[in-house]
């Protein structure tokens, strides 16, 4: 199979205009209490207008009491439905597709923002897990009602579902802990519940770590067995790779993908059209981008116009904290974003 970056493609129920994916990227553009904003909508629209095939929104928490930071959108019944709908409509008008990443912050919940300690796998009663499953399903229903094309359930990067999969962070002795099948029980219930509630025409994706559960091959098969439409693959150490401009986890994924038919989407370290094409040549049908699109939201259209296109991103990881220091999203940007100033307050050096 020889995939081309700028050809139409199918991912589960979705028809995409090309094989590029904007990997979930926290926009940090909510209000202080987690409401989406016109600035958040604008980010999604601009990406679609600039040729991103599939946009995955920044992680939205399904639990208001466990946010990852004060700029993170909360996805519950209080969300501004008209803005969410506007985002879907504007992305569709530009020929794109949009999927919401839904998450629980788990051990990465921010105590300063939430006023309570982060909650990990060991802290949930079985009743609370039942409730959590419903919160994820409800989040997916809200997205579907607003016209979004699907959800990506976040199982990566040390957030709650990643904590459940990780034997070092899940010490439960009941049916949610122990072997990988048990550690996958909560994800399996969420995935089955979302599918049952939203149906086969609503895309169901997951993002997993290549190195978080001890057996990537088995994890991919479990996700496939859960009926997902696509698996994006990152890794727990993605944020430690400043300056690395080559695909992050390709080797590990290639070793693990045998017998996996569901589309796999590597993410990390792709900063040029040539590298994106190498990922496709390695047999992956889609390729994801995050920091290059923070730096240059038009990077996909630049690649479309120019086969030699390279991102201006330094891969410096400054985007992980610059918004707390100056009202910009990339160290190279000079145009201030008012919404960042509103949420993160007067600018001075913070960690
Ligand atoms: C500012 C910022 C915010 C991010 N937010 C999310 C997020 O909300 N959910 C997620 O799964 N990954 C998030 N990521 C990780 C990216 O999706 C991606 O996995 C990682 O940046 C590697 O891809 P890249 O080399 O193309 O940047 C974020 C990355 C950055 C730089």
PDB file of C-alpha atoms in Angstrom, residues 42-192:
ATOM      1  CA  UNK A  42     -11.253  30.263  15.834  1.00  0.00           C
ATOM      2  CA  UNK A  43      -8.286  27.916  16.345  1.00  0.00           C
ATOM      3  CA  UNK A  44     -10.291  24.971  15.013  1.00  0.00           C
ATOM      4  CA  UNK A  45     -11.653  26.960  12.066  1.00  0.00           C
ATOM      5  CA  UNK A  46      -8.224  28.254  11.049  1.00  0.00           C
ATOM      6  CA  UNK A  47      -6.733  24.766  11.093  1.00  0.00           C
ATOM      7  CA  UNK A  48      -9.529  23.462   8.854  1.00  0.00           C
ATOM      8  CA  UNK A  49      -9.194  26.392   6.477  1.00  0.00           C
ATOM      9  CA  UNK A  50      -5.495  25.615   6.241  1.00  0.00           C
ATOM     10  CA  UNK A  51      -6.007  22.079   5.009  1.00  0.00           C
ATOM     11  CA  UNK A  52      -5.807  19.947   8.155  1.00  0.00           C
ATOM     12  CA  UNK A  53      -7.719  16.776   7.261  1.00  0.00           C
ATOM     13  CA  UNK A  54      -8.782  15.767  10.771  1.00  0.00           C
ATOM     14  CA  UNK A  55      -8.647  18.064  13.786  1.00  0.00           C
ATOM     15  CA  UNK A  56      -8.479  16.497  17.226  1.00  0.00           C
ATOM     16  CA  UNK A  57      -9.285  19.170  19.809  1.00  0.00           C
ATOM     17  CA  UNK A  58      -7.183  19.719  22.904  1.00  0.00           C
ATOM     18  CA  UNK A  59      -8.113  17.407  25.757  1.00  0.00           C
ATOM     19  CA  UNK A  60     -11.421  18.280  27.373  1.00  0.00           C
ATOM     20  CA  UNK A  61     -12.059  16.961  30.843  1.00  0.00           C
ATOM     21  CA  UNK A  62     -15.297  15.151  31.537  1.00  0.00           C
ATOM     22  CA  UNK A  63     -14.838  15.891  35.259  1.00  0.00           C
ATOM     23  CA  UNK A  64     -15.052  19.564  36.268  1.00  0.00           C
ATOM     24  CA  UNK A  65     -13.349  18.851  39.596  1.00  0.00           C
ATOM     25  CA  UNK A  66     -10.211  17.373  37.966  1.00  0.00           C
ATOM     26  CA  UNK A  67      -8.869  19.834  35.405  1.00  0.00           C
ATOM     27  CA  UNK A  68      -5.360  19.658  34.001  1.00  0.00           C
ATOM     28  CA  UNK A  69      -4.941  23.441  34.066  1.00  0.00           C
ATOM     29  CA  UNK A  70      -6.950  26.638  34.178  1.00  0.00           C
ATOM     30  CA  UNK A  71      -7.110  26.908  30.372  1.00  0.00           C
ATOM     31  CA  UNK A  72      -8.589  23.451  29.825  1.00  0.00           C
ATOM     32  CA  UNK A  73     -12.126  23.139  28.478  1.00  0.00           C
ATOM     33  CA  UNK A  74     -14.637  21.230  30.610  1.00  0.00           C
ATOM     34  CA  UNK A  75     -16.966  18.991  28.624  1.00  0.00           C
ATOM     35  CA  UNK A  76     -20.161  18.620  30.618  1.00  0.00           C
ATOM     36  CA  UNK A  77     -23.773  19.791  30.378  1.00  0.00           C
ATOM     37  CA  UNK A  78     -22.673  23.364  31.155  1.00  0.00           C
ATOM     38  CA  UNK A  79     -20.618  23.682  27.966  1.00  0.00           C
ATOM     39  CA  UNK A  80     -21.713  26.439  25.571  1.00  0.00           C
ATOM     40  CA  UNK A  81     -23.487  24.250  23.071  1.00  0.00           C
ATOM     41  CA  UNK A  82     -23.808  26.976  20.458  1.00  0.00           C
ATOM     42  CA  UNK A  83     -20.028  27.582  20.405  1.00  0.00           C
ATOM     43  CA  UNK A  84     -19.327  23.870  20.139  1.00  0.00           C
ATOM     44  CA  UNK A  85     -21.813  23.657  17.285  1.00  0.00           C
ATOM     45  CA  UNK A  86     -20.238  26.706  15.653  1.00  0.00           C
ATOM     46  CA  UNK A  87     -16.828  25.016  15.742  1.00  0.00           C
ATOM     47  CA  UNK A  88     -18.231  21.902  14.048  1.00  0.00           C
ATOM     48  CA  UNK A  89     -20.045  23.934  11.403  1.00  0.00           C
ATOM     49  CA  UNK A  90     -17.075  26.132  10.599  1.00  0.00           C
ATOM     50  CA  UNK A  91     -14.712  23.175  10.333  1.00  0.00           C
ATOM     51  CA  UNK A  92     -17.157  21.364   8.058  1.00  0.00           C
ATOM     52  CA  UNK A  93     -17.635  24.452   5.901  1.00  0.00           C
ATOM     53  CA  UNK A  94     -13.855  24.467   5.341  1.00  0.00           C
ATOM     54  CA  UNK A  95     -13.953  20.791   4.321  1.00  0.00           C
ATOM     55  CA  UNK A  96     -12.412  19.460   7.535  1.00  0.00           C
ATOM     56  CA  UNK A  97     -13.525  17.023  10.198  1.00  0.00           C
ATOM     57  CA  UNK A  98     -13.348  17.515  13.961  1.00  0.00           C
ATOM     58  CA  UNK A  99     -13.150  15.048  16.814  1.00  0.00           C
ATOM     59  CA  UNK A 100     -13.036  16.023  20.502  1.00  0.00           C
ATOM     60  CA  UNK A 101     -10.398  14.502  22.724  1.00  0.00           C
ATOM     61  CA  UNK A 102     -12.134  13.485  25.950  1.00  0.00           C
ATOM     62  CA  UNK A 103     -10.170  12.852  29.086  1.00  0.00           C
ATOM     63  CA  UNK A 104      -9.919  12.704  32.842  1.00  0.00           C
ATOM     64  CA  UNK A 105      -6.738  14.248  34.215  1.00  0.00           C
ATOM     65  CA  UNK A 106      -6.065  11.477  36.736  1.00  0.00           C
ATOM     66  CA  UNK A 107      -2.699  11.854  38.420  1.00  0.00           C
ATOM     67  CA  UNK A 108      -2.069  14.974  36.326  1.00  0.00           C
ATOM     68  CA  UNK A 109      -4.971  16.925  37.812  1.00  0.00           C
ATOM     69  CA  UNK A 110      -3.726  20.308  39.029  1.00  0.00           C
ATOM     70  CA  UNK A 111      -4.274  20.793  42.756  1.00  0.00           C
ATOM     71  CA  UNK A 112      -3.797  24.559  42.506  1.00  0.00           C
ATOM     72  CA  UNK A 113      -6.663  24.787  40.012  1.00  0.00           C
ATOM     73  CA  UNK A 114      -8.959  22.112  41.441  1.00  0.00           C
ATOM     74  CA  UNK A 115      -8.495  22.769  45.140  1.00  0.00           C
ATOM     75  CA  UNK A 116      -8.150  19.031  45.720  1.00  0.00           C
ATOM     76  CA  UNK A 117      -5.565  16.335  45.212  1.00  0.00           C
ATOM     77  CA  UNK A 118      -5.393  14.617  41.826  1.00  0.00           C
ATOM     78  CA  UNK A 119      -7.189  11.272  41.715  1.00  0.00           C
ATOM     79  CA  UNK A 120      -5.438   8.147  40.454  1.00  0.00           C
ATOM     80  CA  UNK A 121      -6.719   4.620  39.774  1.00  0.00           C
ATOM     81  CA  UNK A 122      -6.433   3.549  43.409  1.00  0.00           C
ATOM     82  CA  UNK A 123      -8.664   6.406  44.607  1.00  0.00           C
ATOM     83  CA  UNK A 124     -11.875   5.399  42.814  1.00  0.00           C
ATOM     84  CA  UNK A 125     -14.605   3.233  44.306  1.00  0.00           C
ATOM     85  CA  UNK A 126     -16.427   0.924  41.884  1.00  0.00           C
ATOM     86  CA  UNK A 127     -19.473   3.214  42.073  1.00  0.00           C
ATOM     87  CA  UNK A 128     -17.303   6.184  41.150  1.00  0.00           C
ATOM     88  CA  UNK A 129     -15.964   4.251  38.158  1.00  0.00           C
ATOM     89  CA  UNK A 130     -19.549   3.539  37.046  1.00  0.00           C
ATOM     90  CA  UNK A 131     -20.210   7.265  37.273  1.00  0.00           C
ATOM     91  CA  UNK A 132     -17.027   8.072  35.363  1.00  0.00           C
ATOM     92  CA  UNK A 133     -18.036   5.774  32.510  1.00  0.00           C
ATOM     93  CA  UNK A 134     -21.326   7.703  32.302  1.00  0.00           C
ATOM     94  CA  UNK A 135     -19.425  11.023  32.289  1.00  0.00           C
ATOM     95  CA  UNK A 136     -17.361   9.915  29.276  1.00  0.00           C
ATOM     96  CA  UNK A 137     -20.481   8.661  27.473  1.00  0.00           C
ATOM     97  CA  UNK A 138     -22.288  11.885  28.250  1.00  0.00           C
ATOM     98  CA  UNK A 139     -19.341  13.896  26.929  1.00  0.00           C
ATOM     99  CA  UNK A 140     -19.464  11.962  23.667  1.00  0.00           C
ATOM    100  CA  UNK A 141     -23.236  12.498  23.407  1.00  0.00           C
ATOM    101  CA  UNK A 142     -22.782  16.248  23.881  1.00  0.00           C
ATOM    102  CA  UNK A 143     -20.192  16.302  21.070  1.00  0.00           C
ATOM    103  CA  UNK A 144     -22.438  14.304  18.787  1.00  0.00           C
ATOM    104  CA  UNK A 145     -25.432  16.564  19.479  1.00  0.00           C
ATOM    105  CA  UNK A 146     -23.269  19.576  18.582  1.00  0.00           C
ATOM    106  CA  UNK A 147     -22.355  18.049  15.224  1.00  0.00           C
ATOM    107  CA  UNK A 148     -18.768  16.972  15.914  1.00  0.00           C
ATOM    108  CA  UNK A 149     -17.579  13.943  13.976  1.00  0.00           C
ATOM    109  CA  UNK A 150     -16.399  11.786  16.841  1.00  0.00           C
ATOM    110  CA  UNK A 151     -14.321  11.579  19.988  1.00  0.00           C
ATOM    111  CA  UNK A 152     -10.838  10.432  20.807  1.00  0.00           C
ATOM    112  CA  UNK A 153     -10.638   8.858  24.260  1.00  0.00           C
ATOM    113  CA  UNK A 154      -7.316   9.917  25.821  1.00  0.00           C
ATOM    114  CA  UNK A 155      -5.375   6.916  27.151  1.00  0.00           C
ATOM    115  CA  UNK A 156      -1.917   8.491  26.925  1.00  0.00           C
ATOM    116  CA  UNK A 157       0.534  10.852  28.599  1.00  0.00           C
ATOM    117  CA  UNK A 158      -0.093   9.990  32.242  1.00  0.00           C
ATOM    118  CA  UNK A 159      -3.758  11.047  32.423  1.00  0.00           C
ATOM    119  CA  UNK A 160      -6.295   8.822  34.167  1.00  0.00           C
ATOM    120  CA  UNK A 161      -6.823   6.100  31.546  1.00  0.00           C
ATOM    121  CA  UNK A 162      -3.070   5.961  30.960  1.00  0.00           C
ATOM    122  CA  UNK A 163      -2.704   5.601  34.772  1.00  0.00           C
ATOM    123  CA  UNK A 164      -5.136   2.678  34.703  1.00  0.00           C
ATOM    124  CA  UNK A 165      -3.150   0.915  31.960  1.00  0.00           C
ATOM    125  CA  UNK A 166       0.166   1.498  33.694  1.00  0.00           C
ATOM    126  CA  UNK A 167       0.976  -1.248  36.247  1.00  0.00           C
ATOM    127  CA  UNK A 168       3.178   1.204  38.144  1.00  0.00           C
ATOM    128  CA  UNK A 169       0.244   3.552  38.708  1.00  0.00           C
ATOM    129  CA  UNK A 170      -2.623   1.069  39.024  1.00  0.00           C
ATOM    130  CA  UNK A 171      -2.326  -0.982  42.221  1.00  0.00           C
ATOM    131  CA  UNK A 172      -5.945  -2.097  42.383  1.00  0.00           C
ATOM    132  CA  UNK A 173      -6.604  -5.623  43.486  1.00  0.00           C
ATOM    133  CA  UNK A 174     -10.147  -5.816  42.084  1.00  0.00           C
ATOM    134  CA  UNK A 175     -11.177  -6.515  38.473  1.00  0.00           C
ATOM    135  CA  UNK A 176      -9.750  -3.123  37.347  1.00  0.00           C
ATOM    136  CA  UNK A 177      -6.183  -3.952  38.377  1.00  0.00           C
ATOM    137  CA  UNK A 178      -3.638  -6.725  37.850  1.00  0.00           C
ATOM    138  CA  UNK A 179      -3.293  -8.164  34.334  1.00  0.00           C
ATOM    139  CA  UNK A 180      -3.551  -5.956  31.240  1.00  0.00           C
ATOM    140  CA  UNK A 181      -7.061  -7.214  30.439  1.00  0.00           C
ATOM    141  CA  UNK A 182      -8.157  -6.017  33.887  1.00  0.00           C
ATOM    142  CA  UNK A 183      -6.338  -2.704  33.579  1.00  0.00           C
ATOM    143  CA  UNK A 184      -8.112  -2.248  30.242  1.00  0.00           C
ATOM    144  CA  UNK A 185     -11.531  -2.900  31.833  1.00  0.00           C
ATOM    145  CA  UNK A 186     -12.330   0.771  32.452  1.00  0.00           C
ATOM    146  CA  UNK A 187     -11.231   1.825  28.915  1.00  0.00           C
ATOM    147  CA  UNK A 188     -13.221  -1.092  27.475  1.00  0.00           C
ATOM    148  CA  UNK A 189     -16.368  -0.036  29.327  1.00  0.00           C
ATOM    149  CA  UNK A 190     -15.970   3.579  28.177  1.00  0.00           C
ATOM    150  CA  UNK A 191     -15.359   2.593  24.548  1.00  0.00           C
ATOM    151  CA  UNK A 192     -18.286   0.159  24.481  1.00  0.00           C
TER     152      UNK A 192
END
